[in-house]
Amino acid sequence: ELKEKGLLSIKCLAIFHSKVLLCRLREVSRAVTKEVTNLRSEVSYSAIVTLGELFVTFKQDMDSKVDEAARALLQMVWNPPEFIQKAASQTLGIMVENVTPSRALTALMDSRVEYVH
């Protein structure tokens, strides 16, 4: 529950006070991405949704975080439950729409190659 509250706080900061997060975006996005693969589905879902909000809010400032995020999200697209799969798929779409197209493509291709091997 504490992690969920923390993720909600990050999401709210991204929406309403993005400048607060911008100076620590690397650390924040890394912490959120780490929780995407949390075994507790509620925490994982919250992290996936929060990561999507980071992509919407910070757009190309998230370019350098795309590789790690894509790996985590692709992993969750194939893992049940279904609501996690849908959220991960939606966040991947949000990522692609908001970062530099070449960065998104490279991250997805690299993650796919790693996932297959």
mmCIF file with all atom_site columns, C-alpha atoms in Angstrom, residues 1-114:
data_model
loop_
_atom_site.group_PDB
_atom_site.id
_atom_site.type_symbol
_atom_site.label_atom_id
_atom_site.label_alt_id
_atom_site.label_comp_id
_atom_site.label_asym_id
_atom_site.label_entity_id
_atom_site.label_seq_id
_atom_site.pdbx_PDB_ins_code
_atom_site.Cartn_x
_atom_site.Cartn_y
_atom_site.Cartn_z
_atom_site.occupancy
_atom_site.B_iso_or_equiv
_atom_site.pdbx_formal_charge
_atom_site.auth_seq_id
_atom_site.auth_comp_id
_atom_site.auth_asym_id
_atom_site.auth_atom_id
_atom_site.pdbx_PDB_model_num
ATOM 1   C CA . GLU A 1 1   ? 0.000  0.000   0.000   1.00 0.00 ? 1   GLU A CA 1
ATOM 2   C CA . LEU A 1 2   ? 2.884  2.364   0.748   1.00 0.00 ? 2   LEU A CA 1
ATOM 3   C CA . LYS A 1 3   ? 4.380  1.840   -2.711  1.00 0.00 ? 3   LYS A CA 1
ATOM 4   C CA . GLU A 1 4   ? 0.997  2.463   -4.320  1.00 0.00 ? 4   GLU A CA 1
ATOM 5   C CA . LYS A 1 5   ? 0.654  5.741   -2.423  1.00 0.00 ? 5   LYS A CA 1
ATOM 6   C CA . GLY A 1 6   ? 4.156  6.757   -3.470  1.00 0.00 ? 6   GLY A CA 1
ATOM 7   C CA . LEU A 1 7   ? 3.406  5.992   -7.108  1.00 0.00 ? 7   LEU A CA 1
ATOM 8   C CA . LEU A 1 8   ? 0.164  7.971   -6.903  1.00 0.00 ? 8   LEU A CA 1
ATOM 9   C CA . SER A 1 9   ? 2.099  10.901  -5.448  1.00 0.00 ? 9   SER A CA 1
ATOM 10  C CA . ILE A 1 10  ? 4.587  10.755  -8.324  1.00 0.00 ? 10  ILE A CA 1
ATOM 11  C CA . LYS A 1 11  ? 1.732  10.636  -10.829 1.00 0.00 ? 11  LYS A CA 1
ATOM 12  C CA . CYS A 1 12  ? 0.066  13.672  -9.225  1.00 0.00 ? 12  CYS A CA 1
ATOM 13  C CA . LEU A 1 13  ? 3.352  15.570  -9.155  1.00 0.00 ? 13  LEU A CA 1
ATOM 14  C CA . ALA A 1 14  ? 3.865  14.813  -12.837 1.00 0.00 ? 14  ALA A CA 1
ATOM 15  C CA . ILE A 1 15  ? 0.411  16.150  -13.656 1.00 0.00 ? 15  ILE A CA 1
ATOM 16  C CA . PHE A 1 16  ? 0.280  19.212  -11.414 1.00 0.00 ? 16  PHE A CA 1
ATOM 17  C CA . HIS A 1 17  ? 3.878  20.087  -10.466 1.00 0.00 ? 17  HIS A CA 1
ATOM 18  C CA . SER A 1 18  ? 6.089  18.630  -13.187 1.00 0.00 ? 18  SER A CA 1
ATOM 19  C CA . LYS A 1 19  ? 8.954  21.039  -12.506 1.00 0.00 ? 19  LYS A CA 1
ATOM 20  C CA . VAL A 1 20  ? 9.417  19.406  -9.102  1.00 0.00 ? 20  VAL A CA 1
ATOM 21  C CA . LEU A 1 21  ? 10.170 16.078  -10.781 1.00 0.00 ? 21  LEU A CA 1
ATOM 22  C CA . LEU A 1 22  ? 12.138 17.342  -13.766 1.00 0.00 ? 22  LEU A CA 1
ATOM 23  C CA . CYS A 1 23  ? 15.395 17.832  -11.868 1.00 0.00 ? 23  CYS A CA 1
ATOM 24  C CA . ARG A 1 24  ? 15.190 14.237  -10.547 1.00 0.00 ? 24  ARG A CA 1
ATOM 25  C CA . LEU A 1 25  ? 13.548 12.642  -13.569 1.00 0.00 ? 25  LEU A CA 1
ATOM 26  C CA . ARG A 1 26  ? 16.240 10.016  -14.036 1.00 0.00 ? 26  ARG A CA 1
ATOM 27  C CA . GLU A 1 27  ? 15.935 8.710   -10.476 1.00 0.00 ? 27  GLU A CA 1
ATOM 28  C CA . VAL A 1 28  ? 12.151 8.964   -10.430 1.00 0.00 ? 28  VAL A CA 1
ATOM 29  C CA . SER A 1 29  ? 11.665 7.145   -13.727 1.00 0.00 ? 29  SER A CA 1
ATOM 30  C CA . ARG A 1 30  ? 14.114 4.435   -12.699 1.00 0.00 ? 30  ARG A CA 1
ATOM 31  C CA . ALA A 1 31  ? 12.268 3.873   -9.411  1.00 0.00 ? 31  ALA A CA 1
ATOM 32  C CA . VAL A 1 32  ? 8.888  3.761   -11.160 1.00 0.00 ? 32  VAL A CA 1
ATOM 33  C CA . THR A 1 33  ? 10.176 1.424   -13.882 1.00 0.00 ? 33  THR A CA 1
ATOM 34  C CA . LYS A 1 34  ? 11.561 -0.929  -11.235 1.00 0.00 ? 34  LYS A CA 1
ATOM 35  C CA . GLU A 1 35  ? 8.063  -1.294  -9.772  1.00 0.00 ? 35  GLU A CA 1
ATOM 36  C CA . VAL A 1 36  ? 6.528  -2.178  -13.157 1.00 0.00 ? 36  VAL A CA 1
ATOM 37  C CA . THR A 1 37  ? 7.632  -5.785  -12.619 1.00 0.00 ? 37  THR A CA 1
ATOM 38  C CA . ASN A 1 38  ? 6.579  -5.915  -8.960  1.00 0.00 ? 38  ASN A CA 1
ATOM 39  C CA . LEU A 1 39  ? 4.952  -9.231  -8.081  1.00 0.00 ? 39  LEU A CA 1
ATOM 40  C CA . ARG A 1 40  ? 1.994  -7.462  -6.470  1.00 0.00 ? 40  ARG A CA 1
ATOM 41  C CA . SER A 1 41  ? -0.327 -6.682  -9.354  1.00 0.00 ? 41  SER A CA 1
ATOM 42  C CA . GLU A 1 42  ? -1.696 -3.531  -7.690  1.00 0.00 ? 42  GLU A CA 1
ATOM 43  C CA . VAL A 1 43  ? 1.799  -2.067  -7.383  1.00 0.00 ? 43  VAL A CA 1
ATOM 44  C CA . SER A 1 44  ? 2.722  -3.153  -10.896 1.00 0.00 ? 44  SER A CA 1
ATOM 45  C CA . TYR A 1 45  ? -0.438 -1.582  -12.323 1.00 0.00 ? 45  TYR A CA 1
ATOM 46  C CA . SER A 1 46  ? 0.152  1.677   -10.451 1.00 0.00 ? 46  SER A CA 1
ATOM 47  C CA . ALA A 1 47  ? 3.727  1.802   -11.726 1.00 0.00 ? 47  ALA A CA 1
ATOM 48  C CA . ILE A 1 48  ? 2.651  1.147   -15.315 1.00 0.00 ? 48  ILE A CA 1
ATOM 49  C CA . VAL A 1 49  ? 0.045  3.924   -15.196 1.00 0.00 ? 49  VAL A CA 1
ATOM 50  C CA . THR A 1 50  ? 2.488  6.306   -13.497 1.00 0.00 ? 50  THR A CA 1
ATOM 51  C CA . LEU A 1 51  ? 5.142  5.572   -16.113 1.00 0.00 ? 51  LEU A CA 1
ATOM 52  C CA . GLY A 1 52  ? 2.613  6.429   -18.806 1.00 0.00 ? 52  GLY A CA 1
ATOM 53  C CA . GLU A 1 53  ? 1.953  9.754   -17.109 1.00 0.00 ? 53  GLU A CA 1
ATOM 54  C CA . LEU A 1 54  ? 5.696  10.451  -17.013 1.00 0.00 ? 54  LEU A CA 1
ATOM 55  C CA . PHE A 1 55  ? 5.848  9.878   -20.781 1.00 0.00 ? 55  PHE A CA 1
ATOM 56  C CA . VAL A 1 56  ? 2.846  12.153  -21.377 1.00 0.00 ? 56  VAL A CA 1
ATOM 57  C CA . THR A 1 57  ? 4.192  14.912  -19.153 1.00 0.00 ? 57  THR A CA 1
ATOM 58  C CA . PHE A 1 58  ? 7.899  14.855  -19.969 1.00 0.00 ? 58  PHE A CA 1
ATOM 59  C CA . LYS A 1 59  ? 7.747  13.650  -23.575 1.00 0.00 ? 59  LYS A CA 1
ATOM 60  C CA . GLN A 1 60  ? 11.226 13.773  -25.143 1.00 0.00 ? 60  GLN A CA 1
ATOM 61  C CA . ASP A 1 61  ? 12.852 14.407  -21.767 1.00 0.00 ? 61  ASP A CA 1
ATOM 62  C CA . MET A 1 62  ? 12.086 10.702  -21.246 1.00 0.00 ? 62  MET A CA 1
ATOM 63  C CA . ASP A 1 63  ? 14.117 9.630   -24.304 1.00 0.00 ? 63  ASP A CA 1
ATOM 64  C CA . SER A 1 64  ? 17.050 8.442   -22.212 1.00 0.00 ? 64  SER A CA 1
ATOM 65  C CA . LYS A 1 65  ? 14.719 6.319   -20.059 1.00 0.00 ? 65  LYS A CA 1
ATOM 66  C CA . VAL A 1 66  ? 13.019 4.504   -22.935 1.00 0.00 ? 66  VAL A CA 1
ATOM 67  C CA . ASP A 1 67  ? 15.263 1.421   -23.057 1.00 0.00 ? 67  ASP A CA 1
ATOM 68  C CA . GLU A 1 68  ? 14.672 0.405   -19.462 1.00 0.00 ? 68  GLU A CA 1
ATOM 69  C CA . ALA A 1 69  ? 10.959 1.236   -19.626 1.00 0.00 ? 69  ALA A CA 1
ATOM 70  C CA . ALA A 1 70  ? 10.408 -0.694  -22.864 1.00 0.00 ? 70  ALA A CA 1
ATOM 71  C CA . ARG A 1 71  ? 12.060 -3.810  -21.428 1.00 0.00 ? 71  ARG A CA 1
ATOM 72  C CA . ALA A 1 72  ? 9.888  -3.742  -18.318 1.00 0.00 ? 72  ALA A CA 1
ATOM 73  C CA . LEU A 1 73  ? 6.676  -2.976  -20.202 1.00 0.00 ? 73  LEU A CA 1
ATOM 74  C CA . LEU A 1 74  ? 7.237  -5.656  -22.846 1.00 0.00 ? 74  LEU A CA 1
ATOM 75  C CA . GLN A 1 75  ? 7.802  -8.173  -20.076 1.00 0.00 ? 75  GLN A CA 1
ATOM 76  C CA . MET A 1 76  ? 4.432  -7.261  -18.562 1.00 0.00 ? 76  MET A CA 1
ATOM 77  C CA . VAL A 1 77  ? 2.549  -7.377  -21.881 1.00 0.00 ? 77  VAL A CA 1
ATOM 78  C CA . TRP A 1 78  ? 2.979  -11.156 -21.820 1.00 0.00 ? 78  TRP A CA 1
ATOM 79  C CA . ASN A 1 79  ? 2.244  -11.727 -18.118 1.00 0.00 ? 79  ASN A CA 1
ATOM 80  C CA . PRO A 1 80  ? -1.220 -12.218 -16.648 1.00 0.00 ? 80  PRO A CA 1
ATOM 81  C CA . PRO A 1 81  ? -3.474 -10.834 -15.287 1.00 0.00 ? 81  PRO A CA 1
ATOM 82  C CA . GLU A 1 82  ? -5.170 -9.301  -18.290 1.00 0.00 ? 82  GLU A CA 1
ATOM 83  C CA . PHE A 1 83  ? -5.565 -5.825  -16.762 1.00 0.00 ? 83  PHE A CA 1
ATOM 84  C CA . ILE A 1 84  ? -1.773 -5.641  -16.365 1.00 0.00 ? 84  ILE A CA 1
ATOM 85  C CA . GLN A 1 85  ? -1.292 -6.717  -19.971 1.00 0.00 ? 85  GLN A CA 1
ATOM 86  C CA . LYS A 1 86  ? -3.696 -4.041  -21.206 1.00 0.00 ? 86  LYS A CA 1
ATOM 87  C CA . ALA A 1 87  ? -2.121 -1.318  -19.068 1.00 0.00 ? 87  ALA A CA 1
ATOM 88  C CA . ALA A 1 88  ? 1.387  -2.260  -20.235 1.00 0.00 ? 88  ALA A CA 1
ATOM 89  C CA . SER A 1 89  ? 0.262  -2.261  -23.862 1.00 0.00 ? 89  SER A CA 1
ATOM 90  C CA . GLN A 1 90  ? -1.401 1.144   -23.460 1.00 0.00 ? 90  GLN A CA 1
ATOM 91  C CA . THR A 1 91  ? 1.686  2.594   -21.798 1.00 0.00 ? 91  THR A CA 1
ATOM 92  C CA . LEU A 1 92  ? 3.878  1.285   -24.607 1.00 0.00 ? 92  LEU A CA 1
ATOM 93  C CA . GLY A 1 93  ? 1.598  3.156   -27.013 1.00 0.00 ? 93  GLY A CA 1
ATOM 94  C CA . ILE A 1 94  ? 1.863  6.297   -24.892 1.00 0.00 ? 94  ILE A CA 1
ATOM 95  C CA . MET A 1 95  ? 5.643  5.922   -24.864 1.00 0.00 ? 95  MET A CA 1
ATOM 96  C CA . VAL A 1 96  ? 5.797  5.631   -28.661 1.00 0.00 ? 96  VAL A CA 1
ATOM 97  C CA . GLU A 1 97  ? 3.552  8.687   -29.092 1.00 0.00 ? 97  GLU A CA 1
ATOM 98  C CA . ASN A 1 98  ? 5.567  10.929  -26.779 1.00 0.00 ? 98  ASN A CA 1
ATOM 99  C CA . VAL A 1 99  ? 9.273  10.213  -27.222 1.00 0.00 ? 99  VAL A CA 1
ATOM 100 C CA . THR A 1 100 ? 11.457 10.685  -30.279 1.00 0.00 ? 100 THR A CA 1
ATOM 101 C CA . PRO A 1 101 ? 10.274 8.090   -32.833 1.00 0.00 ? 101 PRO A CA 1
ATOM 102 C CA . SER A 1 102 ? 13.772 6.759   -33.517 1.00 0.00 ? 102 SER A CA 1
ATOM 103 C CA . ARG A 1 103 ? 14.387 6.244   -29.772 1.00 0.00 ? 103 ARG A CA 1
ATOM 104 C CA . ALA A 1 104 ? 11.104 4.381   -29.396 1.00 0.00 ? 104 ALA A CA 1
ATOM 105 C CA . LEU A 1 105 ? 11.840 2.139   -32.370 1.00 0.00 ? 105 LEU A CA 1
ATOM 106 C CA . THR A 1 106 ? 15.377 1.379   -31.229 1.00 0.00 ? 106 THR A CA 1
ATOM 107 C CA . ALA A 1 107 ? 14.250 0.615   -27.679 1.00 0.00 ? 107 ALA A CA 1
ATOM 108 C CA . LEU A 1 108 ? 11.461 -1.686  -28.834 1.00 0.00 ? 108 LEU A CA 1
ATOM 109 C CA . MET A 1 109 ? 13.696 -3.519  -31.291 1.00 0.00 ? 109 MET A CA 1
ATOM 110 C CA . ASP A 1 110 ? 16.500 -3.932  -28.751 1.00 0.00 ? 110 ASP A CA 1
ATOM 111 C CA . SER A 1 111 ? 14.060 -5.103  -26.091 1.00 0.00 ? 111 SER A CA 1
ATOM 112 C CA . ARG A 1 112 ? 12.456 -7.549  -28.496 1.00 0.00 ? 112 ARG A CA 1
ATOM 113 C CA . VAL A 1 113 ? 15.838 -9.044  -29.392 1.00 0.00 ? 113 VAL A CA 1
ATOM 114 C CA . GLU A 1 114 ? 16.706 -9.434  -25.703 1.00 0.00 ? 114 GLU A CA 1
#
